XYZ file of C-alpha atoms in Angstrom:
396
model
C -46.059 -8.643 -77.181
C -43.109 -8.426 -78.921
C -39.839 -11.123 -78.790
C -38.189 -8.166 -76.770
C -40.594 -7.521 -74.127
C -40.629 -10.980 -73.695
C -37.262 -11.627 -72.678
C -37.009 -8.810 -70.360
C -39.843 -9.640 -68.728
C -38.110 -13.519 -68.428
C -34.550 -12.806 -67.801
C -35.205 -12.095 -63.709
C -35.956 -16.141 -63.294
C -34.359 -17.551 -66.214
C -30.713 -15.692 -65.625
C -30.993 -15.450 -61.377
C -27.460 -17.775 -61.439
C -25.283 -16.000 -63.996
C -22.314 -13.858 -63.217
C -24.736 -10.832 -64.898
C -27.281 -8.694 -63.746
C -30.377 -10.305 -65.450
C -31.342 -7.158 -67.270
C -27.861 -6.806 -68.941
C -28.377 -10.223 -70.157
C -29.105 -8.384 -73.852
C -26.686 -5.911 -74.392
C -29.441 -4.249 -77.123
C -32.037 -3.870 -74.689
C -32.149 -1.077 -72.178
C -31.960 -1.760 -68.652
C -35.782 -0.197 -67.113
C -34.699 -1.195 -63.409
C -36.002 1.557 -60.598
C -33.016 0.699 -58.713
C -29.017 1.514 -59.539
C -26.818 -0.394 -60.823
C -24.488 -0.829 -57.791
C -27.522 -2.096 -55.601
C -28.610 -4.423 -57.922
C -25.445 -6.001 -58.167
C -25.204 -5.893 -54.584
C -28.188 -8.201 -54.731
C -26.830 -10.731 -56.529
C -23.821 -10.971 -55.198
C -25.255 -11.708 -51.798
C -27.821 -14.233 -53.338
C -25.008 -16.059 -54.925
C -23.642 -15.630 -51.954
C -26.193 -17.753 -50.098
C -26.647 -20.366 -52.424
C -23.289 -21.512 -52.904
C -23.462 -21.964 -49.306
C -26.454 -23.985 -49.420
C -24.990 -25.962 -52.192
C -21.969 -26.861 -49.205
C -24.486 -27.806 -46.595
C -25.249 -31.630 -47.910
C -27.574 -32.831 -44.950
C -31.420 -31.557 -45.088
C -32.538 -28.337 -43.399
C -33.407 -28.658 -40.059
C -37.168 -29.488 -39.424
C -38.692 -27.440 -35.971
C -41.412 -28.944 -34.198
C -44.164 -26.236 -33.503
C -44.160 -25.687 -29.643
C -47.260 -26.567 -27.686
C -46.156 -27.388 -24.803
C -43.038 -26.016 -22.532
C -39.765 -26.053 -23.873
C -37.723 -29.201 -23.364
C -33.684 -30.334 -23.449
C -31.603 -29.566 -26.214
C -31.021 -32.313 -29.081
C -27.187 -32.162 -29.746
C -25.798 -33.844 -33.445
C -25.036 -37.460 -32.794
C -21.875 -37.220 -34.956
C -19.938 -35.810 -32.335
C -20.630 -38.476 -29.580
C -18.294 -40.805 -29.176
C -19.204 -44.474 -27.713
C -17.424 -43.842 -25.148
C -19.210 -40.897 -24.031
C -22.240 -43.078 -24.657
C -21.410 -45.697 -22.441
C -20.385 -42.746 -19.761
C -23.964 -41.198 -20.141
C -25.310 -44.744 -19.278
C -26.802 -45.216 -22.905
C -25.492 -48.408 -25.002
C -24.392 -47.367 -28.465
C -26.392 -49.161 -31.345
C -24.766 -49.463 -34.085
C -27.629 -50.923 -35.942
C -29.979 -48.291 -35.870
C -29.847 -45.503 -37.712
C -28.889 -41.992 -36.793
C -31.295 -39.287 -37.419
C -29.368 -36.045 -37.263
C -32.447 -33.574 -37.372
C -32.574 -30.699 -34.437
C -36.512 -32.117 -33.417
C -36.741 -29.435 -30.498
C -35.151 -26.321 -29.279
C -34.954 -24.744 -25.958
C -35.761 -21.440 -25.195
C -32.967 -19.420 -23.344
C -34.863 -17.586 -21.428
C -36.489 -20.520 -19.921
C -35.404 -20.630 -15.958
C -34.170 -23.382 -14.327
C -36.726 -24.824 -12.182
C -39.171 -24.199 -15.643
C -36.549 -26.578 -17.813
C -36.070 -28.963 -14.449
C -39.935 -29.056 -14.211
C -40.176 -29.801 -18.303
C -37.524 -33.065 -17.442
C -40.076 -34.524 -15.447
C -42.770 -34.303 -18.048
C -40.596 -36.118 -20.719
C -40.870 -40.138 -20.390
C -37.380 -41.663 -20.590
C -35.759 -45.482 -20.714
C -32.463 -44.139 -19.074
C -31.266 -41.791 -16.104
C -28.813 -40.225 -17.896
C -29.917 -40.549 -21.897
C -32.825 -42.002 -23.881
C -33.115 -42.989 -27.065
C -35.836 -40.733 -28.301
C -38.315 -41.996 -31.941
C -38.121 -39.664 -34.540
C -39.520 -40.052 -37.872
C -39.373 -42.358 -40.450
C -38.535 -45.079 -37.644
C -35.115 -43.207 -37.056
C -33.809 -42.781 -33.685
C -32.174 -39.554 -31.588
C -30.035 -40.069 -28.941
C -31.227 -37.055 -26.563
C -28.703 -36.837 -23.688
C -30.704 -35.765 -20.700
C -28.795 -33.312 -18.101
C -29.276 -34.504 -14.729
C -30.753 -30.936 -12.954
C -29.624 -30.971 -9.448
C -32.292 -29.095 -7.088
C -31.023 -26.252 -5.881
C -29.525 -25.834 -2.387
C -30.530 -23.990 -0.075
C -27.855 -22.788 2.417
C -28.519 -24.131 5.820
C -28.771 -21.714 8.245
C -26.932 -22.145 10.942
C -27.925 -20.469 14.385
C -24.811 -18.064 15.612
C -25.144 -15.693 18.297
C -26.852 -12.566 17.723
C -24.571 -10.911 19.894
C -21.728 -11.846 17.806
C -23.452 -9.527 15.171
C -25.130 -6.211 16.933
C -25.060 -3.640 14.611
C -23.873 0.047 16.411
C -26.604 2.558 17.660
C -26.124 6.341 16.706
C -24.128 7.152 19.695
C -21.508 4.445 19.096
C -21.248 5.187 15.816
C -20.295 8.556 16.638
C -17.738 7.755 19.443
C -15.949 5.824 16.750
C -15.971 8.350 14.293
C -14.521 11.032 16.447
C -11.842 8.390 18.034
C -10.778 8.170 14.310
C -10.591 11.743 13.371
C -7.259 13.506 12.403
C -7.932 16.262 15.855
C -7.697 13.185 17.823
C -4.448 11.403 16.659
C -1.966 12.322 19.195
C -4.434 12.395 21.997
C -4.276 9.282 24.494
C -7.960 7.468 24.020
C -7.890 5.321 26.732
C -5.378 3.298 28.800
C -5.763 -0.136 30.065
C -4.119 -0.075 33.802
C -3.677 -3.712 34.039
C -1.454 -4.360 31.355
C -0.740 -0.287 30.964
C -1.069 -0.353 26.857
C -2.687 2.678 25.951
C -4.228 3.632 22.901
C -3.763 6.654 20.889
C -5.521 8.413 17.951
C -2.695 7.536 15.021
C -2.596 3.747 16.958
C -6.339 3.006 16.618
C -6.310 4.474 13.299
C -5.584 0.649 12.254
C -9.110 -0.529 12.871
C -10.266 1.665 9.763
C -11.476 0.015 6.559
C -7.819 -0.989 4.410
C -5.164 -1.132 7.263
C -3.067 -3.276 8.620
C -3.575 -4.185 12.632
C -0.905 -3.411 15.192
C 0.693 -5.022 18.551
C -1.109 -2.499 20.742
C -4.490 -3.168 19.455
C -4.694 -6.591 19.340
C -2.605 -6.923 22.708
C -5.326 -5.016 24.463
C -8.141 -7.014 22.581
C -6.624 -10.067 23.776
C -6.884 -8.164 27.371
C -10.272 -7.025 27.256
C -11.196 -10.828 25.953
C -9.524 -12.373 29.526
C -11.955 -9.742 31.109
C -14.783 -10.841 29.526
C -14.384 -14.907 30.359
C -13.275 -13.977 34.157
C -16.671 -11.741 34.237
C -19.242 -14.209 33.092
C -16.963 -17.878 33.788
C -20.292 -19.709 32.911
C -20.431 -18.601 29.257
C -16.719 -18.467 28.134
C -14.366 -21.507 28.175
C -11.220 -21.129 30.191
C -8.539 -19.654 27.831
C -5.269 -17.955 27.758
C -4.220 -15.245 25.618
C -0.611 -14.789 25.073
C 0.171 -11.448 23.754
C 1.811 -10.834 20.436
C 5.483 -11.032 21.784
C 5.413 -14.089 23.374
C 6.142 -16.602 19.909
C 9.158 -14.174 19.263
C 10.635 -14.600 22.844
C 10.375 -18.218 22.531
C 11.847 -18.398 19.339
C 14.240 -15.943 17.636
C 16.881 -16.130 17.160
C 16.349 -20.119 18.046
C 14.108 -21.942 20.607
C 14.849 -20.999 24.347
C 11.932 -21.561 26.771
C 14.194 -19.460 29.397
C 13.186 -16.533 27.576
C 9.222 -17.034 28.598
C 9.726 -18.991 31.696
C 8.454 -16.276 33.851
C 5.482 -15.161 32.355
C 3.257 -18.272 33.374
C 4.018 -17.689 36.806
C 0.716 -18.363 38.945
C 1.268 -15.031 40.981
C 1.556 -13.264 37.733
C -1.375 -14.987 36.033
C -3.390 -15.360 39.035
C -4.175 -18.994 37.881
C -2.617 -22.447 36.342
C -1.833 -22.041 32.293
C -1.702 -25.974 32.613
C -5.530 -25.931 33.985
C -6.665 -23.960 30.725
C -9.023 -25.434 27.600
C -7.284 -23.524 25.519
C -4.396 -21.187 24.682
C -4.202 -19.153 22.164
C -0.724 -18.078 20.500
C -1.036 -14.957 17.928
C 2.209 -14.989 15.642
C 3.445 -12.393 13.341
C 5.749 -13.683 10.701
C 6.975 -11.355 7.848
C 4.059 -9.420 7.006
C 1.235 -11.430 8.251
C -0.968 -12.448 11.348
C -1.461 -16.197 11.825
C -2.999 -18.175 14.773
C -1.454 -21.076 17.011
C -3.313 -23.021 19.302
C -2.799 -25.393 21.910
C -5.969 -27.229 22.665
C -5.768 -29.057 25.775
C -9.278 -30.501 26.214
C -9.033 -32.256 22.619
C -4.913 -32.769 22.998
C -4.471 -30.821 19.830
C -1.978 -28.504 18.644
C -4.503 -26.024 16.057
C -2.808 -23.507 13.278
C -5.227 -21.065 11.539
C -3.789 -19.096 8.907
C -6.375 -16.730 6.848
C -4.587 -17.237 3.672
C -4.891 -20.973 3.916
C -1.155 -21.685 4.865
C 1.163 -23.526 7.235
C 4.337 -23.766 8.782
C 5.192 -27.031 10.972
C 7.751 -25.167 12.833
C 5.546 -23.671 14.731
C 3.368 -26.059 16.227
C 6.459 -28.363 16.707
C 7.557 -25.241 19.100
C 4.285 -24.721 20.988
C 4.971 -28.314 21.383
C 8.438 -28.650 22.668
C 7.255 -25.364 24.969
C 4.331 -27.318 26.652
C 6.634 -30.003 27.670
C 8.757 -27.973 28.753
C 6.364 -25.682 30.812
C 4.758 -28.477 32.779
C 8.142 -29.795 33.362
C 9.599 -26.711 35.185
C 5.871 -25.803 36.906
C 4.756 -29.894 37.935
C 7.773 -31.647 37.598
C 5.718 -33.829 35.621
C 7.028 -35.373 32.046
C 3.893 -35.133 29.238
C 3.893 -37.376 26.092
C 2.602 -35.005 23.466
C 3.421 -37.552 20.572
C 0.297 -38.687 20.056
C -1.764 -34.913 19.906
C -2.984 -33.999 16.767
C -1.503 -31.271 14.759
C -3.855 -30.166 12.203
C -3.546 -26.815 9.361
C -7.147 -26.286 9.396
C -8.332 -25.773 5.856
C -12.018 -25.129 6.324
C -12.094 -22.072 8.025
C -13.194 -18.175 6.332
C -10.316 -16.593 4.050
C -9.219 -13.245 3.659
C -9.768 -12.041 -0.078
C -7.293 -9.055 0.394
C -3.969 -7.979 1.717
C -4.717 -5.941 5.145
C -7.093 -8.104 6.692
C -5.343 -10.585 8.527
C -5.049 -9.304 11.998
C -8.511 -8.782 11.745
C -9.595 -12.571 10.788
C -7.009 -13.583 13.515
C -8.926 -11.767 16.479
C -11.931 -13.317 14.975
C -10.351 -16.968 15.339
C -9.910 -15.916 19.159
C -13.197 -14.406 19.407
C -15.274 -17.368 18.087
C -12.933 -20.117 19.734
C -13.278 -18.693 22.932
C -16.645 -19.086 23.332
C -16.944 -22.774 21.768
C -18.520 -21.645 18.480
C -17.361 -22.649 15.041
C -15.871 -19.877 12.157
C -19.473 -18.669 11.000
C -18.406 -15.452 9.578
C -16.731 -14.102 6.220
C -14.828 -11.307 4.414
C -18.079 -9.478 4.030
C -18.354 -9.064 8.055
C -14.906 -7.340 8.432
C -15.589 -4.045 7.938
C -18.221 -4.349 10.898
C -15.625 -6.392 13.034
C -13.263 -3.090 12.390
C -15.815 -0.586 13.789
C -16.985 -3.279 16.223
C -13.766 -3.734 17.757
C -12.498 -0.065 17.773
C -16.031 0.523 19.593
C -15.129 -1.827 22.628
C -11.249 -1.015 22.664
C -12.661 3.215 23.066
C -14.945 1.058 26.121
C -12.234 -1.375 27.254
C -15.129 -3.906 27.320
C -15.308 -6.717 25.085
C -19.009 -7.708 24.328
C-alpha cells in the first residue's frame, strides 16, 4: 500500500481534534468521502463541540447503579448543603469524612407516591430525617430522606340528607318554567302573611350568575319561621329579621326608635328575648353579610362569605339588645362580657354574585344546629333548590 493510501486511511483518528476536516488534512490528496462537505463539517463541529465541554466538566462521570429492586430517594450533590441545613435535617455535619459527590441512584418519575413511600421503608437508615449512606471506596453520601406524610383521607362527616335532595323531573320542570321569559311579569306566588309576592323578572335572581334580591330572601327568611313553628322539635327557636331591619336601626346613625315596634309580642306572636338565636341579614354596598345574636352561647356571631368584618355592626346588635330588653322587661343586661367573634372557618364564595346565596345558607344550617358543611360547588343546587320551595312557599 502506498505512503498515500496510508494516510488517508489514518487521518480519521489521527486528525479527529484539528480545526480541518480529516480528509483535507493533505491538500494533494482527493477527498473520497460519500458524504458532502457541509455535513461533514457539521460533524465536527458538533464533536468539538462536545468535547470541549467535557474538557469543562472536572469531576468524574456519574456512575448508575443497575436497578434491581424498586426505585428509591433521590441523591442530591453535597456541595450545595449547607451545615446549617444539615443540622436542620437532624444529620451532624462531618467534616472529617470525605464527600463522595457521585449520583449512586435515581428515581423514576413515574414512580407513585405510595410506591416511593413504600421503597422508604425498605431502605435502613441511622436518622429520621437524613442518613449517612456508604458509598465506595469508604466515601460517604449524605442522602437526605423526605419524610412522606400518609395521605389523608377526608373525614366524612354525617350531614343531613335532606339538606341535599336532588329535584325529581316534575320539580325540575316547575322551576324551569317559573324562570322562563313568558313568565316574567306574571305574579308566581304570594305569601299572605307577610304579603311579598314573587314575580317572574324577581325570581329570575335564583338563576346560575345573579345577584339575590330583598324579596327573595325576605320570603325565604318567612318560609324558614314556617318551617321551625311546624316541626318545634327539630328546629331551634330563631328569629329572622328581614333585610330592612339593620338599615332602620342604623342609617343615617343608631336609633332603636326606628325598630321599636317590630318586636312587639302581638306582632310576633312570641318573646324575641325567649329566642336561641336571631339572625340579622345586612346589605352593605354591594354585598350580603350575616349578623347574629346568639343568646344560648351569649355571643354576638358575624359571617361574611368573603372572609371580612366590620365591628360596627356587632357593637350595634349590641347596643340594640340592651336596649330592647330594656323597653320590653325593664330589665338592664350586661352584654360586656359576650363574645364577639368574625368567624374565619366557615365556606367562601369564589365569585362575585354569590353572596346572598351563602348568606341564606348560614341561616339555613344555623337554624337547625348543624355546622357550615357545604361549599361553592353546592350553590348552583341551593339556587334551583331554593327557587323550588319559594314557587311551594314551603321550606324543606
Amino acid at each position: 500500500m502506498d505512503y498515500a493510501a496510508t494516510k488517508r486511511k489514518r487521518g480519521l483518528s489521527q486528525d479527529r481534534f484539528s480545526d480541518k476536516p480529516a480528509s483535507s488534512s493533505d491538500s494533494t490528496i482527493p477527498r473520497i468521502s460519500r458524504y458532502p462537505a457541509a455535513k461533514v463539517r457539521e460533524f465536527h463541529a458538533r464533536r468539538r463541540g462536545f468535547l470541549r465541554f467535557r474538557s469543562l466538566v472536572r469531576r468524574p462521570t456519574p456512575v448508575l447503579k443497575k436497578k434491581t429492586t424498586k426505585p428509591t430517594s433521590v441523591c442530591c450533590p453535597n456541595s450545595k448543603i449547607s451545615h446549617e441545613a444539615n443540622n436542620l435535617f437532624g444529620y451532624k455535619y462531618d467534616s472529617s469524612k470525605p464527600i463522595h459527590d457521585e449520583v449512586i441512584d435515581l428515581v423514576n418519575e413515574d414512580s407513585s407516591i405510595e410506591q416511593a413511600a413504600q421503597d422508604d421503608k425498605e431502605i435502613s437508615v441511622e436518622k429520621e430525617y437524613s442518613s449517612p449512606c456508604r458509598a465506595r471506596n469508604d466515601c460517604y453520601l449524605r442522602v437526605p430522606l423526605i419524610r412522606r406524610s400518609p395521605r389523608l383521607k377526608k373525614k366524612r362527616v354525617e350531614v343531613s340528607h335532606e339538606l341535599f335532595i336532588p329535584l325529581n323531573e316534575e320539580e325540575e320542570a316547575e322551576v324551569k318554567s317559573a324562570f322562563s321569559v313568558r313568565n316574567r311579569m306574571k305574579v308566581l306566588v304570594l305569601h299572605k302573611n307577610s304579603g311579598i309576592e314573587i314575580r317572574g323578572e324577581t325570581l329570575q335572581c335564583l338563576k346560575p350568575c345573579a345577584w339575590l334580591n330583598d324579596d327573595v330572601i325576605n320570603l325565604y327568611l318567612e318560609l324558614l319561621k314556617e318551617r321551625e313553628t311546624r316541626d318545634p322539635q327539630k328546629f331551634l327557636k330563631c328569629h329572622f329579621f328581614n333585610t330592612f331591619f339593620y338599615v332602620k336601626l342604623t342609617r343615617p346613625g343608631y336609633n332603636y326608635k326606628a325598630v321599636r315596634r317590630w318586636t312587639r309580642h302581638k306582632r310576633l306572636g312570641y318573646n324575641l328575648i325567649d329566642c336561641d338565636i336571631i339572625f340579622v341579614p345586612i346589605h352593605g354596598s354591594a354585598h350580603w353579610t350575616l349578623a347574629v345574636i346568639n343568646k344560648r352561647e351569649c355571643k354576638f356571631l358575624y359571617l361574611d362569605s368573603l372572609n371580612g368584618s366590620d365591628p360596627t355592626i356587632l357593637n350595634s346588635l349590641a347596643k340594640y339588645l340592651v336596649d330592647e330588653v330594656k323597653d320590653k322587661y325593664g330589665k338592664i343586661i350586661d352584654v360586656s362580657s359576650w363574645d364577639m367573634e368574625y368567624i374565619k372557618d366557615l365556606p367562601l364564595q369564589q365569585n362575585g354574585y354569590d353572596c346572598g346565596m351563602f348568606m341564606l345558607k348560614y341561616i339555613d344550617f344555623y337554624s337547625r344546629g348543624l355546622g357550615l358543611k357545604f361549599s361553592q360547588t353546592d350553590m348552583p343546587y341551593f339556587r334551583i333548590r331554593t327557587a323550588k320551595e319559594i314557587l311551594r312557599l314551603q321550606a324543606d
